[in-house]
Short mmCIF file of C-alpha atoms in Angstrom, two decimals:
data_model
loop_
_atom_site.label_atom_id
_atom_site.label_comp_id
_atom_site.label_asym_id
_atom_site.label_seq_id
_atom_site.Cartn_x
_atom_site.Cartn_y
_atom_site.Cartn_z
CA MET P 1 -27.83 -51.96 7.22
CA SER P 2 -25.51 -49.52 5.43
CA ALA P 3 -21.76 -49.60 5.98
CA PRO P 4 -20.22 -47.04 8.35
CA LEU P 5 -18.91 -43.87 6.74
CA PHE P 6 -15.48 -44.49 8.33
CA SER P 7 -14.09 -47.78 9.60
CA VAL P 8 -10.76 -47.90 11.43
CA LEU P 9 -9.54 -51.50 11.46
CA ASP P 10 -6.72 -52.42 13.87
CA VAL P 11 -4.75 -49.33 12.94
CA GLU P 12 -1.23 -48.71 14.15
CA LYS P 13 0.84 -45.63 13.49
CA ARG P 14 4.51 -45.75 14.40
CA PHE P 15 7.10 -43.02 14.03
CA VAL P 16 10.77 -43.93 13.90
CA LEU P 17 12.93 -41.71 16.11
CA ARG P 18 16.70 -41.66 16.21
CA ALA P 19 18.14 -41.68 19.71
CA ALA P 20 21.09 -39.42 20.46
CA SER P 21 24.24 -41.55 20.44
CA GLY P 22 26.64 -41.70 23.34
CA LEU P 23 24.16 -40.73 26.08
CA PRO P 24 24.24 -42.90 29.23
CA GLY P 25 21.31 -45.29 29.46
CA ARG P 26 20.24 -44.74 25.85
CA ARG P 27 20.66 -47.36 23.19
CA ARG P 28 22.07 -46.50 19.79
CA GLY P 29 19.98 -46.63 16.66
CA PRO P 30 16.32 -45.83 15.96
CA LEU P 31 13.57 -45.80 18.53
CA GLU P 32 9.91 -46.34 17.71
CA LEU P 33 7.08 -44.15 18.98
CA ARG P 34 3.64 -45.80 18.88
CA ALA P 35 1.20 -42.95 18.35
CA LEU P 36 -1.66 -45.39 17.60
CA ASP P 37 -1.67 -49.01 18.69
CA GLY P 38 -4.48 -51.31 17.52
CA VAL P 39 -7.29 -48.75 17.16
CA ARG P 40 -10.72 -49.97 16.04
CA LEU P 41 -13.48 -47.42 15.46
CA GLN P 42 -16.58 -46.84 13.35
CA VAL P 43 -18.15 -43.50 12.43
CA GLU P 44 -21.72 -43.72 11.18
CA GLU P 45 -23.01 -41.22 8.63
CA GLY P 46 -24.92 -38.38 10.27
CA SER P 47 -23.47 -39.11 13.71
CA SER P 48 -21.41 -36.87 15.98
CA LEU P 49 -18.32 -38.35 17.65
CA ALA P 50 -15.94 -36.77 20.15
CA LEU P 51 -12.36 -38.04 20.45
CA VAL P 52 -11.36 -37.25 24.03
CA GLY P 53 -8.08 -37.55 25.91
CA GLU P 54 -5.05 -35.75 27.27
CA SER P 55 -2.32 -34.37 25.03
CA GLY P 56 -0.33 -37.23 23.51
CA SER P 57 -3.22 -39.69 23.54
CA GLY P 58 -3.26 -40.00 19.72
CA LYS P 59 -6.38 -37.99 18.91
CA SER P 60 -4.83 -35.71 16.29
CA THR P 61 -2.87 -38.59 14.75
CA LEU P 62 -6.08 -40.55 14.32
CA VAL P 63 -7.75 -37.56 12.64
CA ARG P 64 -4.82 -37.22 10.22
CA LEU P 65 -5.36 -40.84 9.21
CA LEU P 66 -9.09 -40.25 8.77
CA LEU P 67 -8.27 -37.28 6.54
CA GLY P 68 -5.88 -39.39 4.47
CA LEU P 69 -2.94 -37.11 5.33
CA ASP P 70 -0.93 -39.98 6.83
CA ARG P 71 -0.79 -43.70 6.04
CA PRO P 72 -1.22 -46.26 8.83
CA SER P 73 1.82 -48.37 9.64
CA GLU P 74 -0.53 -51.35 10.05
CA GLY P 75 -4.26 -51.83 9.58
CA ARG P 76 -6.69 -49.98 7.30
CA VAL P 77 -8.89 -46.91 7.26
CA LEU P 78 -12.02 -47.30 5.10
CA TYR P 79 -14.21 -44.50 3.75
CA ASP P 80 -17.55 -45.66 2.39
CA GLY P 81 -16.18 -49.20 2.50
CA VAL P 82 -13.08 -48.39 0.40
CA ASP P 83 -9.52 -48.33 1.74
CA LEU P 84 -8.37 -44.70 1.78
CA GLN P 85 -5.09 -45.77 0.18
CA GLN P 86 -7.12 -46.89 -2.87
CA VAL P 87 -9.05 -43.63 -3.14
CA LEU P 88 -7.25 -41.97 -6.06
CA GLY P 89 -7.89 -39.64 -8.98
CA GLU P 90 -11.42 -38.29 -9.22
CA ARG P 91 -12.48 -40.25 -6.15
CA ARG P 92 -9.71 -38.56 -4.18
CA ALA P 93 -10.88 -35.13 -5.32
CA ARG P 94 -14.43 -36.02 -4.25
CA PHE P 95 -13.15 -37.22 -0.88
CA ALA P 96 -11.27 -33.92 -0.42
CA ARG P 97 -14.52 -32.05 -0.99
CA GLU P 98 -16.69 -34.31 1.15
CA VAL P 99 -14.41 -34.23 4.22
CA ALA P 100 -13.76 -30.74 5.60
CA PHE P 101 -11.32 -29.93 8.38
CA ILE P 102 -11.38 -27.05 10.87
CA TYR P 103 -7.89 -26.39 12.22
CA GLN P 104 -7.12 -25.65 15.84
CA ASP P 105 -5.07 -22.65 14.69
CA ALA P 106 -7.80 -21.23 12.47
CA ARG P 107 -6.01 -17.93 11.85
CA GLY P 108 -2.77 -19.65 10.92
CA SER P 109 -4.63 -21.81 8.39
CA MET P 110 -5.74 -18.74 6.42
CA ASN P 111 -3.72 -16.78 3.86
CA PRO P 112 -3.24 -13.35 5.50
CA ARG P 113 -3.30 -11.70 2.06
CA PHE P 114 -6.77 -13.05 1.29
CA THR P 115 -9.99 -11.31 2.20
CA LEU P 116 -12.75 -13.35 3.81
CA ALA P 117 -14.45 -13.43 0.41
CA ASP P 118 -11.34 -15.08 -1.05
CA ILE P 119 -10.94 -17.50 1.87
CA ILE P 120 -14.54 -18.72 1.85
CA GLY P 121 -14.83 -18.64 -1.93
CA GLU P 122 -11.70 -20.70 -2.55
CA PRO P 123 -13.30 -24.16 -1.91
CA MET P 124 -16.11 -23.27 -4.31
CA ARG P 125 -13.61 -22.35 -7.01
CA VAL P 126 -11.38 -25.39 -6.43
CA HIS P 127 -14.26 -27.88 -6.48
CA GLY P 128 -16.34 -26.10 -9.12
CA LEU P 129 -19.35 -25.73 -6.84
CA ARG P 130 -20.36 -22.25 -8.02
CA THR P 131 -19.75 -20.08 -11.07
CA PRO P 132 -17.60 -16.97 -10.50
CA ALA P 133 -20.74 -14.82 -10.64
CA GLN P 134 -22.46 -16.93 -7.96
CA ILE P 135 -19.60 -17.02 -5.45
CA PRO P 136 -20.05 -13.54 -3.87
CA GLY P 137 -23.70 -14.23 -3.08
CA ARG P 138 -22.89 -17.62 -1.57
CA VAL P 139 -20.08 -16.07 0.53
CA ALA P 140 -22.56 -13.54 1.92
CA GLU P 141 -25.00 -16.36 2.77
CA LEU P 142 -22.34 -18.34 4.60
CA LEU P 143 -21.09 -15.34 6.57
CA GLU P 144 -24.59 -14.64 7.78
CA ARG P 145 -25.13 -18.35 8.51
CA VAL P 146 -22.20 -18.34 10.94
CA GLY P 147 -23.22 -15.09 12.59
CA LEU P 148 -21.10 -12.52 10.74
CA PRO P 149 -22.38 -9.64 8.59
CA ALA P 150 -22.10 -9.98 4.82
CA SER P 151 -20.11 -6.72 4.86
CA ALA P 152 -17.25 -8.59 6.56
CA ALA P 153 -16.38 -10.21 3.20
CA ASN P 154 -13.83 -7.47 2.46
CA ARG P 155 -11.99 -7.80 5.78
CA TYR P 156 -8.75 -9.74 6.40
CA PRO P 157 -8.06 -12.40 9.05
CA HIS P 158 -5.89 -10.09 11.17
CA GLN P 159 -8.87 -7.75 11.55
CA LEU P 160 -10.95 -10.42 13.31
CA SER P 161 -11.23 -11.51 16.92
CA GLY P 162 -10.46 -15.11 17.91
CA GLY P 163 -14.14 -16.05 17.91
CA GLN P 164 -14.79 -14.37 14.57
CA VAL P 165 -11.92 -16.14 12.84
CA ARG P 166 -13.25 -19.52 14.09
CA ARG P 167 -16.62 -18.65 12.57
CA VAL P 168 -14.90 -17.94 9.25
CA ALA P 169 -13.24 -21.36 9.49
CA VAL P 170 -16.69 -22.94 9.89
CA ALA P 171 -18.00 -20.96 6.89
CA ARG P 172 -15.04 -22.11 4.79
CA ALA P 173 -15.76 -25.73 5.73
CA LEU P 174 -19.43 -25.34 4.79
CA ALA P 175 -18.46 -23.77 1.47
CA GLN P 176 -17.28 -27.14 0.15
CA GLN P 177 -20.64 -28.80 0.90
CA PRO P 178 -19.13 -31.56 3.05
CA ARG P 179 -20.54 -34.86 4.26
CA VAL P 180 -18.11 -34.77 7.19
CA ILE P 181 -16.64 -31.97 9.29
CA MET P 182 -13.61 -32.76 11.45
CA ALA P 183 -12.52 -30.21 14.02
CA ASP P 184 -9.37 -30.28 16.15
CA GLU P 185 -9.84 -28.39 19.45
CA SER P 186 -11.63 -25.68 17.48
CA VAL P 187 -12.99 -23.88 20.57
CA ALA P 188 -9.83 -24.12 22.70
CA GLY P 189 -8.37 -20.88 24.06
CA LEU P 190 -11.55 -18.84 23.71
CA ASP P 191 -13.59 -17.07 26.37
CA VAL P 192 -16.35 -19.27 27.80
CA SER P 193 -19.12 -17.17 26.24
CA VAL P 194 -17.45 -17.32 22.82
CA GLN P 195 -16.96 -21.08 23.17
CA ALA P 196 -20.65 -21.50 23.97
CA ALA P 197 -21.68 -19.51 20.90
CA LEU P 198 -19.44 -21.59 18.62
CA LEU P 199 -20.61 -24.87 20.13
CA ASN P 200 -24.22 -23.83 19.60
CA LEU P 201 -23.40 -22.98 15.99
CA LEU P 202 -21.73 -26.34 15.33
CA ARG P 203 -24.52 -28.29 17.03
CA ASP P 204 -27.20 -26.47 15.03
CA LEU P 205 -25.35 -27.05 11.75
CA VAL P 206 -24.94 -30.77 12.43
CA ARG P 207 -28.64 -31.12 13.21
CA GLU P 208 -29.92 -28.99 10.32
CA LEU P 209 -27.59 -30.20 7.58
CA GLY P 210 -27.15 -33.82 8.66
CA VAL P 211 -23.37 -33.46 8.50
CA THR P 212 -21.22 -36.07 10.25
CA LEU P 213 -19.02 -34.49 12.94
CA VAL P 214 -15.74 -35.76 14.39
CA PHE P 215 -14.64 -33.39 17.15
CA VAL P 216 -11.27 -33.60 18.92
CA THR P 217 -11.22 -32.26 22.47
CA HIS P 218 -9.68 -32.80 25.90
CA ASP P 219 -12.88 -31.51 27.52
CA LEU P 220 -15.58 -34.06 28.35
CA GLY P 221 -17.96 -31.18 29.04
CA VAL P 222 -17.64 -30.01 25.43
CA ALA P 223 -18.04 -33.59 24.24
CA SER P 224 -21.22 -34.06 26.26
CA TYR P 225 -22.81 -30.93 24.81
CA LEU P 226 -21.85 -31.44 21.19
CA CYS P 227 -21.60 -35.15 20.40
CA GLU P 228 -23.85 -38.19 20.67
CA ARG P 229 -20.94 -40.61 21.01
CA VAL P 230 -17.50 -40.43 22.58
CA ALA P 231 -14.26 -42.37 22.24
CA VAL P 232 -11.81 -41.87 25.10
CA MET P 233 -8.16 -42.29 24.09
CA TYR P 234 -5.08 -42.96 26.21
CA LEU P 235 -1.57 -43.56 24.89
CA GLY P 236 -2.61 -44.54 21.39
CA ARG P 237 -5.59 -46.72 22.29
CA ILE P 238 -9.33 -46.26 22.71
CA VAL P 239 -9.99 -47.26 26.32
CA GLU P 240 -13.74 -46.56 26.34
CA ALA P 241 -16.32 -45.81 23.65
CA GLY P 242 -20.08 -45.54 23.42
CA PRO P 243 -23.04 -43.19 23.82
CA THR P 244 -21.91 -39.98 25.50
CA ALA P 245 -24.78 -39.77 28.01
CA ARG P 246 -24.24 -43.33 29.27
CA ILE P 247 -20.47 -42.95 29.60
CA LEU P 248 -20.67 -39.66 31.47
CA ALA P 249 -23.41 -40.97 33.77
CA ALA P 250 -21.41 -44.09 34.72
CA PRO P 251 -17.86 -44.29 33.29
CA ALA P 252 -16.52 -47.82 33.04
CA HIS P 253 -12.80 -47.05 32.71
CA PRO P 254 -10.87 -45.45 35.61
CA TYR P 255 -9.21 -43.06 33.14
CA THR P 256 -12.60 -41.75 32.00
CA ARG P 257 -13.59 -41.33 35.64
CA GLY P 258 -10.35 -39.43 36.26
CA LEU P 259 -11.01 -37.08 33.35
CA LEU P 260 -14.51 -36.37 34.67
CA ASP P 261 -13.24 -35.68 38.17
CA SER P 262 -10.51 -33.37 36.86
CA PHE P 263 -12.89 -30.62 35.76
CA PRO P 264 -13.53 -27.81 38.27
CA ARG P 265 -16.95 -27.49 39.85
CA PHE P 266 -18.40 -24.51 41.64
CA ASP P 267 -19.42 -26.52 44.72
CA GLN P 268 -16.16 -28.44 45.17
CA PRO P 269 -12.47 -27.54 45.69
CA LEU P 270 -10.01 -28.18 42.86
CA ARG P 271 -8.35 -31.58 42.87
CA ALA P 272 -6.09 -33.62 40.62
CA PRO P 273 -7.41 -37.21 40.60
CA LEU P 274 -5.18 -38.29 37.69
CA ARG P 275 -2.01 -38.89 39.62
CA GLY P 276 1.42 -39.55 38.17
CA GLU P 277 2.83 -38.92 34.71
CA ILE P 278 1.84 -40.37 31.35
CA PRO P 279 4.35 -43.12 30.41
CA SER P 280 6.60 -42.50 27.44
CA PRO P 281 5.09 -43.83 24.18
CA VAL P 282 8.64 -44.86 23.24
CA ASN P 283 8.91 -47.17 26.27
CA LEU P 284 5.41 -48.43 27.09
CA PRO P 285 4.88 -50.45 30.29
CA ALA P 286 3.77 -54.07 30.31
CA GLY P 287 0.13 -54.85 30.95
CA CYS P 288 -2.35 -52.00 31.17
CA ARG P 289 -0.64 -48.76 30.20
CA PHE P 290 -2.81 -46.85 32.69
CA ALA P 291 -1.82 -49.10 35.63
CA GLY P 292 0.79 -46.68 36.99
CA ARG P 293 -1.85 -43.95 37.43
CA CYS P 294 -4.91 -46.05 38.24
CA PRO P 295 -6.41 -45.73 41.77
CA GLN P 296 -7.80 -49.28 41.65
CA VAL P 297 -4.82 -51.07 40.09
CA ARG P 298 -4.38 -54.78 40.91
CA ASP P 299 -1.51 -57.16 40.32
CA ALA P 300 -3.04 -58.57 37.12
CA CYS P 301 -3.17 -55.07 35.62
CA ARG P 302 0.63 -54.86 35.54
CA THR P 303 1.03 -58.01 33.46
CA ALA P 304 -2.17 -58.63 31.46
CA GLU P 305 -3.05 -56.36 28.57
CA PRO P 306 -6.77 -55.45 28.70
CA ARG P 307 -8.93 -55.95 25.63
CA PRO P 308 -12.20 -54.09 24.92
CA VAL P 309 -15.20 -55.75 26.53
CA SER P 310 -18.89 -55.01 26.14
CA ILE P 311 -20.43 -53.00 28.97
CA GLY P 312 -24.17 -53.30 29.58
CA GLU P 313 -26.84 -53.49 26.89
CA PRO P 314 -27.18 -53.39 23.95
CA ALA P 315 -24.16 -55.60 23.39
CA ALA P 316 -21.18 -53.96 21.69
CA ASP P 317 -22.85 -50.52 21.87
CA ARG P 318 -20.44 -49.59 24.65
CA LEU P 319 -16.91 -50.91 25.12
CA ALA P 320 -14.19 -50.48 27.73
CA ALA P 321 -10.63 -51.84 27.76
CA CYS P 322 -10.26 -52.61 31.47
CA LEU P 323 -9.77 -55.85 33.40
CA TYR P 324 -11.95 -54.53 36.23
CA PRO P 325 -14.42 -52.03 34.73
CA LEU P 326 -16.27 -49.69 37.06
CA ALA P 327 -19.70 -50.21 35.48
CA ARG P 328 -21.32 -53.33 34.08
#
């Protein structure tokens, strides 16, 4: 069996903060924020994985480590079995081509002085994927592939709608012929119809091209439509992971259940099942860090730290970090 494309091995990411001196109840000196705390994860080649959770759960930090933009404080991130910190020189340039990223702020990631032809053609020039004479034709192909007319090549980002600029971001990612596409909330803030069109585009591309997809979202509905597997994150840890269909049909972690119940439905009134506030990552509680918001909390949850356990069959295909999981 081949090695996973990405392996995240007991990764921690800590940021040192400096507390304001002289404030009542605050200690002097640096404070430590644990953005990631003991994360283990595998991404198989050709798979589609959604990282799901509320703001502050660590999703974007984990993606930055997968992209090699940040170094883990502890643990290792492997790409094709090699520690990303050892991927240097020509191998680093190949990694930069093979792993494409679609920013949440797609418009802000583009040079406003560049035309779409320049924006989409740049990865081809940087990585030497096409000759200068071949680039215009390839740009036209990619524009049409993402649902824009080839004539749009001479337009600028400010002349595009929100949905159109996200399509250009997808075309730019495809221009570098990636093995992996990572996307951070790339359909957030769009009209529902525009979101649906973009999700259909991404899903078709993943299926047709065999590209691995890592998609960051707070929306389990988006995750269920787009990705085969899901990893639910809470306060720097993965609390549940496995096949998307099985998790959504019978969530094992109360946090996953809360996320599912939080989404509005036409036949039910709005409700807020996730009570309370997320604890500060600077001052994490003892035991289960979800205990203060959990509707089924027990005494042991406030003292014992839950470890991931296998849920159902096949073994290790689905994991949940809960002392009293909802589904077995």
